Coordinates of C-alpha atoms and ligand atoms in Angstrom, one line a residue:
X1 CA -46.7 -32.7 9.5
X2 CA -47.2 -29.0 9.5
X3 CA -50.0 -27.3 11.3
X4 CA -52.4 -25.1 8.6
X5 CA -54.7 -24.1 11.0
X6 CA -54.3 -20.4 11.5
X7 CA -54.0 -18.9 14.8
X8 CA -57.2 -16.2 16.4
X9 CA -54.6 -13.8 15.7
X10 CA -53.9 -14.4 12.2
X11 CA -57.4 -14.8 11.6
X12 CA -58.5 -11.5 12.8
X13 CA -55.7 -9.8 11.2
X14 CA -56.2 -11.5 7.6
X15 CA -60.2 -10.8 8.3
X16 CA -59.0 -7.0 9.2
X17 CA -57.3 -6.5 5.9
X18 CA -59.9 -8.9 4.0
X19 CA -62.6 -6.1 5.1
X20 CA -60.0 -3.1 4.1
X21 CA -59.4 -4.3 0.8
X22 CA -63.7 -5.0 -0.3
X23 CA -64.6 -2.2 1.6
X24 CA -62.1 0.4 0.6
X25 CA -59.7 -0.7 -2.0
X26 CA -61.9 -2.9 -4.1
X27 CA -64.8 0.2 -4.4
X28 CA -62.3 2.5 -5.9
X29 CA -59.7 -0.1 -7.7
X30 CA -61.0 0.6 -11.2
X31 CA -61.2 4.4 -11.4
X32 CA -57.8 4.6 -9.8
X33 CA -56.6 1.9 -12.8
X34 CA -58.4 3.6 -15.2
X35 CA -57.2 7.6 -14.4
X36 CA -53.6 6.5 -12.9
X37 CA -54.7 8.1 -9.2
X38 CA -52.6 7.4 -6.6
X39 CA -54.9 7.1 -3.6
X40 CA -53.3 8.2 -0.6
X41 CA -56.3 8.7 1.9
X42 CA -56.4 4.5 1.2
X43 CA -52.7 4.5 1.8
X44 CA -53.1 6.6 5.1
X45 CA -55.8 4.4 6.2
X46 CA -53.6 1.7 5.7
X47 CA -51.3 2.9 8.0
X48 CA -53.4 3.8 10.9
X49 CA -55.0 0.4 11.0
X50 CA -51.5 -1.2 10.9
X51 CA -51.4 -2.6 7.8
X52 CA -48.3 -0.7 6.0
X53 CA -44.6 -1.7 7.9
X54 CA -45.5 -4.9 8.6
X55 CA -41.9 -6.2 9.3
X56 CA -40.8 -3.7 11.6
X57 CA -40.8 -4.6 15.1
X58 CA -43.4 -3.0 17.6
X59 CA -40.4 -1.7 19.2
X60 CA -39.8 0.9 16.2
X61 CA -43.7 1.7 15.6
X62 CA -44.3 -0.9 12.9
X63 CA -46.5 -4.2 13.4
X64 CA -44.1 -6.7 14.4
X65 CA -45.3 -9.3 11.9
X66 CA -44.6 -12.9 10.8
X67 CA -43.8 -13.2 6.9
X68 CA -46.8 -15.4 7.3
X69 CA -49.2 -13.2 8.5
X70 CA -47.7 -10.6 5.9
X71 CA -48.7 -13.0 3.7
X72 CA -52.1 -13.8 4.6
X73 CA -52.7 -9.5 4.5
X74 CA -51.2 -9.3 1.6
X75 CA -53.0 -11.5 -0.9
X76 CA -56.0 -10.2 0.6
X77 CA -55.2 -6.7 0.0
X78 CA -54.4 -8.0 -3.6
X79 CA -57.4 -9.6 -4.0
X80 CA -59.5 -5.7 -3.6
X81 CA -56.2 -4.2 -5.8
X82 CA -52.9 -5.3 -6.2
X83 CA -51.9 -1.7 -7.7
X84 CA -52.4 -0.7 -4.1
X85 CA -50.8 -2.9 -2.8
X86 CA -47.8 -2.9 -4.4
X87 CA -47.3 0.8 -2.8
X88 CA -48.7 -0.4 0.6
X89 CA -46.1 -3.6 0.9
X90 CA -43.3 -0.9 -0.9
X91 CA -42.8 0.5 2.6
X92 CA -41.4 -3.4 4.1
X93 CA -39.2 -4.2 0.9
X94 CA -37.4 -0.7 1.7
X95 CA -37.1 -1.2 5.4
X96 CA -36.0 -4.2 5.3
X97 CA -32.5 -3.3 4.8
X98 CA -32.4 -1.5 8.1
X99 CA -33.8 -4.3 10.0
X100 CA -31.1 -6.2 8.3
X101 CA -28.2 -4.3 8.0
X102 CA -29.1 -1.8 10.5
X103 CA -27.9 -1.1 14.0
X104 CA -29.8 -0.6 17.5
X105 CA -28.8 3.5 17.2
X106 CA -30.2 3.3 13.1
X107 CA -33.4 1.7 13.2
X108 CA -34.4 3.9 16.3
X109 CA -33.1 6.7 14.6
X110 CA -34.8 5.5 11.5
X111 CA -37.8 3.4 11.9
X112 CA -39.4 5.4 15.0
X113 CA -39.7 8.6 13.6
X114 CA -41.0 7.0 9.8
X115 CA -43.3 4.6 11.1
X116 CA -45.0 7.1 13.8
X117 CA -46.9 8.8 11.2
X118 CA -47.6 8.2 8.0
X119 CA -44.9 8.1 5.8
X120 CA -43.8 6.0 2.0
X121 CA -40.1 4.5 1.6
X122 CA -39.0 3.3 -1.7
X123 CA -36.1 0.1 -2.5
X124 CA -33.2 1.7 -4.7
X125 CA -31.2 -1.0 -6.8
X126 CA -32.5 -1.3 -9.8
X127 CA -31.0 1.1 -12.4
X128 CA -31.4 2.1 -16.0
X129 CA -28.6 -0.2 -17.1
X130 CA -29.1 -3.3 -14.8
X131 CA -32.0 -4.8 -13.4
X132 CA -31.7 -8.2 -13.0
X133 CA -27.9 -7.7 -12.7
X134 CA -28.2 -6.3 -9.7
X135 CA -24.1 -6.5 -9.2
X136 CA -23.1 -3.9 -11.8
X137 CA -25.1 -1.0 -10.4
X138 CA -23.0 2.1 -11.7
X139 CA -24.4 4.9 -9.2
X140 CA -21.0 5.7 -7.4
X141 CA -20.1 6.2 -3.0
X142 CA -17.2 8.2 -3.2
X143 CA -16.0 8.6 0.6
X144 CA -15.2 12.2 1.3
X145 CA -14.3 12.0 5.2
X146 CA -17.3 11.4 7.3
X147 CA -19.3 11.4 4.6
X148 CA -20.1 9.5 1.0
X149 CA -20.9 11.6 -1.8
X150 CA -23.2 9.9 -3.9
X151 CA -24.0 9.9 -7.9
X152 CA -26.6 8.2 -10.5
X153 CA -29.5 6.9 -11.4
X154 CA -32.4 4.5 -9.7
X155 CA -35.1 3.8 -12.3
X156 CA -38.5 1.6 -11.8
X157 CA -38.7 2.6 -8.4
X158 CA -42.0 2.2 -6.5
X159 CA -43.7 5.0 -4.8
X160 CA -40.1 7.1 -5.5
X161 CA -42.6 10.6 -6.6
X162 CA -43.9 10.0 -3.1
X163 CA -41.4 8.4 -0.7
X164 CA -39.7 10.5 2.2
X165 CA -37.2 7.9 2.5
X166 CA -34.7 5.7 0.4
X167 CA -32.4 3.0 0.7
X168 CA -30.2 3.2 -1.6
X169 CA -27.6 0.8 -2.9
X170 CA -24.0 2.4 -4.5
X171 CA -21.0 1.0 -5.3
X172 CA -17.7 2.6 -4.0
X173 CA -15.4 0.7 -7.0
X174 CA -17.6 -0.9 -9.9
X175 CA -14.6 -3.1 -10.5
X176 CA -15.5 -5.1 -7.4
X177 CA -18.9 -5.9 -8.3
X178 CA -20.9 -7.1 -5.8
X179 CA -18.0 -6.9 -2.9
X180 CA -17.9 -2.9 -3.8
X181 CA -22.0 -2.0 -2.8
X182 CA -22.7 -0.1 0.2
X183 CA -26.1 0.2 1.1
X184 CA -27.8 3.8 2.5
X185 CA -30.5 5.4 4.0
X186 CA -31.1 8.3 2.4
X187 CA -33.7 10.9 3.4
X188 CA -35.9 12.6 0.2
X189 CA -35.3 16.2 1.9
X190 CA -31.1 15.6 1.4
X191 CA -30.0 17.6 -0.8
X192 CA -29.1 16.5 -4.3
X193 CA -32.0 14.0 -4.3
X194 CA -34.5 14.7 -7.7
X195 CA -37.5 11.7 -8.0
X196 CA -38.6 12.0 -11.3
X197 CA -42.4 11.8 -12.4
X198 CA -44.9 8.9 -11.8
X199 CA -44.1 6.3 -15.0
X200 CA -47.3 5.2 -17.1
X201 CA -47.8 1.8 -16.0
X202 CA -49.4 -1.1 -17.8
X203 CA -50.9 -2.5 -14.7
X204 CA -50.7 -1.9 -11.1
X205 CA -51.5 1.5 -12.2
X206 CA -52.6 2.9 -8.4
X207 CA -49.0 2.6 -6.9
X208 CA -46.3 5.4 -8.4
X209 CA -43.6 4.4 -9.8
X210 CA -40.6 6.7 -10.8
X211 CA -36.9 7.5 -11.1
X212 CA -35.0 8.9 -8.9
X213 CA -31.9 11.0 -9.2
X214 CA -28.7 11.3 -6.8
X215 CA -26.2 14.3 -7.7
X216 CA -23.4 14.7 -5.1
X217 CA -25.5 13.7 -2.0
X218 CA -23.4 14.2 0.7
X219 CA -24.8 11.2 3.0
X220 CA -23.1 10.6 6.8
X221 CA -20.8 7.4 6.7
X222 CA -23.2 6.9 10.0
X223 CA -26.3 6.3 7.7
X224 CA -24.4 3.6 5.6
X225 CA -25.9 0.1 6.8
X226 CA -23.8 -3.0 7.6
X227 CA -20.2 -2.4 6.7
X228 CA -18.5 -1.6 3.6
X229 CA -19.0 -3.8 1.2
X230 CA -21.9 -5.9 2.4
X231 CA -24.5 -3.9 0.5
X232 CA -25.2 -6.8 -2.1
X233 CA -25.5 -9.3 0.6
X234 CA -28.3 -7.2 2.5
X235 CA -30.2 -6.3 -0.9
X236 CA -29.7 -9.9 -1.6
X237 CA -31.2 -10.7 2.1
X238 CA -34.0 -8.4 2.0
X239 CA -35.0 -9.8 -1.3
X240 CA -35.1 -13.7 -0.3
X241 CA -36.9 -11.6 2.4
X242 CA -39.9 -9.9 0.1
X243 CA -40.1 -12.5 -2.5
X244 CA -42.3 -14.3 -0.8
X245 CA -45.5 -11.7 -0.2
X246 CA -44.8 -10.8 -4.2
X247 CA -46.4 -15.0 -4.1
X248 CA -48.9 -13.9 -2.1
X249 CA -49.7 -10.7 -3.9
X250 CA -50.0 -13.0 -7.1
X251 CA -52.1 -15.1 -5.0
X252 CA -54.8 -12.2 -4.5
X253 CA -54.8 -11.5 -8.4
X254 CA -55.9 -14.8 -8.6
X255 CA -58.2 -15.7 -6.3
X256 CA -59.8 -12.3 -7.6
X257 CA -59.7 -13.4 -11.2
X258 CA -61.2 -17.4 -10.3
X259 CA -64.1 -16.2 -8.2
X260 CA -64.7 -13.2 -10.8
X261 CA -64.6 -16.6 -13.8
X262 CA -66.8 -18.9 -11.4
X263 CA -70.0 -16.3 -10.7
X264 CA -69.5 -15.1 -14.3
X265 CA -70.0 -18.9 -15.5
X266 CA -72.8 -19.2 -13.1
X267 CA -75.0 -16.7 -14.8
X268 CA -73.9 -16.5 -18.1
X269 CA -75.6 -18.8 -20.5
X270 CA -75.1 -20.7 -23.7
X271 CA -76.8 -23.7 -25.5
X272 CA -79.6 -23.5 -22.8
X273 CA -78.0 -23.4 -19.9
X274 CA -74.9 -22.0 -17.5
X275 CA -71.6 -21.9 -18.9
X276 CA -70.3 -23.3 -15.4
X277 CA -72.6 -26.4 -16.5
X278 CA -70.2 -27.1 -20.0
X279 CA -67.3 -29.2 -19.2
X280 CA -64.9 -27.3 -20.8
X281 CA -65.7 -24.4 -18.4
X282 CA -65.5 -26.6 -15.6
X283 CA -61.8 -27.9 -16.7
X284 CA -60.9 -24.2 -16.6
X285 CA -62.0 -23.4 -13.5
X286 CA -60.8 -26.5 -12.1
X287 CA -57.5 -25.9 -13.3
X288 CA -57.8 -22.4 -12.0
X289 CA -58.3 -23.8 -8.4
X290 CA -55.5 -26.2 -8.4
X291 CA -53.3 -23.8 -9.3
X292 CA -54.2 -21.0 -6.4
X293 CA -54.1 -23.9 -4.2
X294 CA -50.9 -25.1 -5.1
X295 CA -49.4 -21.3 -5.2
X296 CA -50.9 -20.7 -1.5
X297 CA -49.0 -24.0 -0.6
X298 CA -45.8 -22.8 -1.4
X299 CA -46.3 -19.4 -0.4
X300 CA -46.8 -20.2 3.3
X301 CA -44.1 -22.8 3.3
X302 CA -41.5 -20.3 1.8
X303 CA -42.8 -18.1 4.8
X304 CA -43.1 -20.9 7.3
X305 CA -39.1 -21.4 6.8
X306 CA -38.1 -17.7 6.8
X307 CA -40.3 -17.3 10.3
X308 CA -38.3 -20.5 11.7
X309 CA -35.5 -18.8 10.8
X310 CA -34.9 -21.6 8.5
X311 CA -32.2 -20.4 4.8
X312 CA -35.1 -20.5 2.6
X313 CA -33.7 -18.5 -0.9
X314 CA -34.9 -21.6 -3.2
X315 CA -38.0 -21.9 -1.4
X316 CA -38.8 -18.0 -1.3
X317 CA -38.0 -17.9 -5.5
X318 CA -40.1 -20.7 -6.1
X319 CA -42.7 -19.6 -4.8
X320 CA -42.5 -16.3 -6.1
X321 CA -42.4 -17.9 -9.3
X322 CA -45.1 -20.4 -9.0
X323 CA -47.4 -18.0 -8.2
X324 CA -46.9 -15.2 -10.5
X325 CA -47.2 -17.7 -13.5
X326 CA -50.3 -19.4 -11.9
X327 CA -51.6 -15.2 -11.0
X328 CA -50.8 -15.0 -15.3
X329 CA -52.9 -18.2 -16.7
X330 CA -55.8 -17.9 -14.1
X331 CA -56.3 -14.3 -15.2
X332 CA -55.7 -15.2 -18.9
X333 CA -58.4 -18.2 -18.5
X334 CA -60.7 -16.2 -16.4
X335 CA -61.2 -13.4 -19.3
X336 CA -61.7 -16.4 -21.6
X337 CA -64.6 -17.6 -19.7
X338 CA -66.1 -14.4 -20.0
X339 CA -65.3 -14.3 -24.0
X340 CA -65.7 -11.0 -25.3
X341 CA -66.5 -9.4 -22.2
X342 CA -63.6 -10.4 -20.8
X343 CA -61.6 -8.3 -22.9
X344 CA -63.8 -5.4 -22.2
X345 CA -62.4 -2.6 -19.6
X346 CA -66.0 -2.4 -18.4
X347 CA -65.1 -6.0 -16.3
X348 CA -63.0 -6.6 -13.8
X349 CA -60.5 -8.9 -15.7
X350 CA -58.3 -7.7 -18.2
X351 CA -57.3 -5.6 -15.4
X352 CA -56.1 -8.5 -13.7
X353 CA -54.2 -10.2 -16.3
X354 CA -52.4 -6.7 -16.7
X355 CA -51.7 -6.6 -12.9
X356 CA -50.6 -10.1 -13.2
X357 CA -47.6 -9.2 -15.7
X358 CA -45.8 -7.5 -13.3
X359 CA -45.5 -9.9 -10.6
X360 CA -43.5 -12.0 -13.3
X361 CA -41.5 -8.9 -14.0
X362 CA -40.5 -7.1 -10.3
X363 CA -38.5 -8.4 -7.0
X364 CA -36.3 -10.0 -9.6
X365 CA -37.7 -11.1 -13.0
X366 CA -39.1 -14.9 -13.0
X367 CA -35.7 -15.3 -15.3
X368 CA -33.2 -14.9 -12.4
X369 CA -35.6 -16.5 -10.0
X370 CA -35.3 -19.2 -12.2
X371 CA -31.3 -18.8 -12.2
X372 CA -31.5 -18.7 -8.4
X373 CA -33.2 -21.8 -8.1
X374 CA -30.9 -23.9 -10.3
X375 CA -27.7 -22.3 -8.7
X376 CA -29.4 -23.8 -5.3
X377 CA -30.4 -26.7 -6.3
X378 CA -26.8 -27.5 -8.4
X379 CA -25.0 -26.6 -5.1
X380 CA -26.9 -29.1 -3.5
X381 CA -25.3 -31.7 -5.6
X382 CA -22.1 -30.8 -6.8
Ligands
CAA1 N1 -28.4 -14.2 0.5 C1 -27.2 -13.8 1.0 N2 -26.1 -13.7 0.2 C2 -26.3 -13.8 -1.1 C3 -27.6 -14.2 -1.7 C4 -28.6 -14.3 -0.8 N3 -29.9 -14.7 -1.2 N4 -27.5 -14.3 -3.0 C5 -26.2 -14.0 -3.3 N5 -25.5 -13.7 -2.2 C6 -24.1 -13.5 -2.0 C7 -23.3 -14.6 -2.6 O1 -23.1 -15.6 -1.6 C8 -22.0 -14.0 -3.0 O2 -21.2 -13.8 -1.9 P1 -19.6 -14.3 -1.9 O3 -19.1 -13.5 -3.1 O4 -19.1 -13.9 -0.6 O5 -19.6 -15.7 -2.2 C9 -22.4 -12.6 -3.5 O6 -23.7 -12.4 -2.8 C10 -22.5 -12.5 -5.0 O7 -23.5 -13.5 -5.4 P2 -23.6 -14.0 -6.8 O8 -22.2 -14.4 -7.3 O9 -24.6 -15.0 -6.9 O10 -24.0 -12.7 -7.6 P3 -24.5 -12.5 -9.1 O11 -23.9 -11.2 -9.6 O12 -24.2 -13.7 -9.9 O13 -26.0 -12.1 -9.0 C11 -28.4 -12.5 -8.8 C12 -27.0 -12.9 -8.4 C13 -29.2 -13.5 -8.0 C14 -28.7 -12.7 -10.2 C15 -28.7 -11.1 -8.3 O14 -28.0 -10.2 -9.1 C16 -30.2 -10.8 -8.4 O15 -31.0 -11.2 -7.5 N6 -30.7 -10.0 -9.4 C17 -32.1 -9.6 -9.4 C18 -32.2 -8.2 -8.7 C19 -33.6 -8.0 -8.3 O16 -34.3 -8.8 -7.8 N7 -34.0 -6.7 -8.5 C20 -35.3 -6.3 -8.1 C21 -35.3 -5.0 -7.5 S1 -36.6 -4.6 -6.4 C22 -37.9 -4.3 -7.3 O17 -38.3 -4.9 -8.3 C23 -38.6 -3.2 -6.8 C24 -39.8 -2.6 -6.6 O18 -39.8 -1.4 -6.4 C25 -41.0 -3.3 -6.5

């Protein structure tokens, strides 16, 4: 039987970003949703109080954290504004590659001096013309002696206006798909390297998100991680990796949107008395709490395995996909306990449901989750 009691050290660190995100995420989530401001003394803070590379080891400057305790900061960061947090937990999703793929000489010569001060990384795979087909990418490696000269397009790339650093994932021969992707570090300052403007975002509207473009970046073959070729394996990696706080990020949304239903229905009143005392209210919320519960389950047991070192791709993908369609009909029932109100941008949770969306939509839609789960579970009985 698994032990669910947290450790004094994942309490205080949960409790550390549990008083970050009500006292200085939650206060300014709605103007930053509302005006699309990208709050960057929150990010900084987040940073000096170690809350920003969570997976990089102590060693390289970062926080040296479980995938558990990422996950217990990050649904409490979501819960005071998943916007934020989105750009805050950017920074491990593009790191992760180095830690994966890198070696001793790259992520010293990488991680130390981008994690001393305060600094934003951004993932580049996704691309204009393939998303979830993460194997076609079209941006080109073309290997010029001791260095690749790179060309093309990244699209719907967080906190690219902002980042100082990019992986980057190019192929050196389309025609070998996934067996043709290198994987990069590329610095913002190299020459060639154009991030394009912040996008106007549904939801999640306080991180940046942006294109960015690569024309004949000359990039050392010394910055390429892993060896030729293994760049899809390593995205692949980092993203069985990162799937798993994207379920606890859903989680915060949530638990945001339930406890936001539940005092509303408390104080709100119809036919003589609280809404919370109709039954029908009381199914929602209900339903609302089973659901979290359930989502929190599976979040911490995808991160359980991946801390024990255990292969944990189905586990990471369902949870990932549990939770961002539980994040979706809790927010959707919360703004229909508060009726009209609820639809109202002067409450907190239409906000919510609009933050929600995405975590169906990014780290790989819940589409090829739901491919990645079947092609596990089929191999498992073939
Ligand atoms: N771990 C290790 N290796 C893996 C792997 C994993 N999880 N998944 C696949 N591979 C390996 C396979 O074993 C295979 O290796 P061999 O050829 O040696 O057998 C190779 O990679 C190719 O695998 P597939 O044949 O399964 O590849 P595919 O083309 O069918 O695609 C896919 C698989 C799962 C659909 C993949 O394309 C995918 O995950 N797509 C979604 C991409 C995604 O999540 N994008 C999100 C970007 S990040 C984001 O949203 C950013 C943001 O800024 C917030």
């Amino acid at each position: 039987m698994p032990d669910f009691s947290l450790t004094d050290d994942q309490t205080s660190v949960r409790d550390l970003a549990r008083k970050f995100a009500r006292t200085e995420m939650a206060p300014r989530a709605a103007e930053c949703d509302r005006k699309s401001l990208f709050p960057e003394d929150i990010y900084r803070k987040a940073w000096e109080l170690g809350l920003m590379n969570l997976n990089v080891p102590t060693e390289y400057g970062g926080s040296g954290l479980s995938l558990l305790d990422q996950c217990l900061i990050v649904e409490e960061l979501s819960y005071g504004c998943a916007g934020m947090t989105t750009s805050i937990i950017a920074n491990c999703l593009a790191l992760e590659p180095i830690l994966l793929g890198g070696t001793p000489e790259q992520k010293t010569r990488f991680l130390k001096p981008f994690c001393a001060s305060y600094n934003l990384a951004s993932f580049g795979l996704t691309e204009p013309a393939g998303g979830s087909d993460a194997g076609a990418l079209a941006t080109r490696a073309t290997r010029d002696g001791d260095h690749y000269v790179i060309s093309g397009e990244k699209c719907f790339i967080t906190n690219a206006p902002n980042a100082s650093l990019f992986t980057v994932f190019a192929t050196t021969d389309p025609a070998l798909r996934t067996k043709g992707i290198c994987a990069f570090v590329v610095p913002r300052s190299t020459e060639g390297v154009t991030p394009g403007k912040d996008e106007e975002k549904m939801g999640h509207r306080a991180s940046s998100t942006g294109t960015v473009r690569f024309d004949s970046v000359r990039v050392p073959v010394a910055d390429r991680l892993g060896a030729e070729g293994e760049g899809f394996s390593i995205a692949m990696r980092t993203l069985d990796q990162t799937r798993t706080p994207i379920g606890a990020l859903a989680n915060g949304i949530a638990q945001a949107a339930m406890e936001h239903a539940a005092r509303y229905a408390l104080q709100r009143k119809s036919f003589g008395k609280p809404i919370a005392e109709h039954q029908a209210i009381q199914i929602k919320l209900a339903n609302m709490a089973q659901s979290i519960h359930a989502a929190r389950l599976l979040t911490w047991h995808a991160a359980w395995k991946i801390d024990h070192g255990e292969p944990a791709t189905l586990e990471s993908s369902i949870a990932k996909t549990f939770a961002s369609d539980s994040a979706m009909r809790v927010a959707d029932e919360a703004i229909q306990v508060f009726g009209g109100y609820g639809y109202m941008k002067e409450y907190p949770v239409e906000k919510l449901l609009r933050d929600a969306k995405l975590t169906q939509i990014y780290e790989g839609s819940n589409e090829i989750q739901r491919t990645v789960i079947a092609r596990e579970l089929l191999r498992r009985y073939a």
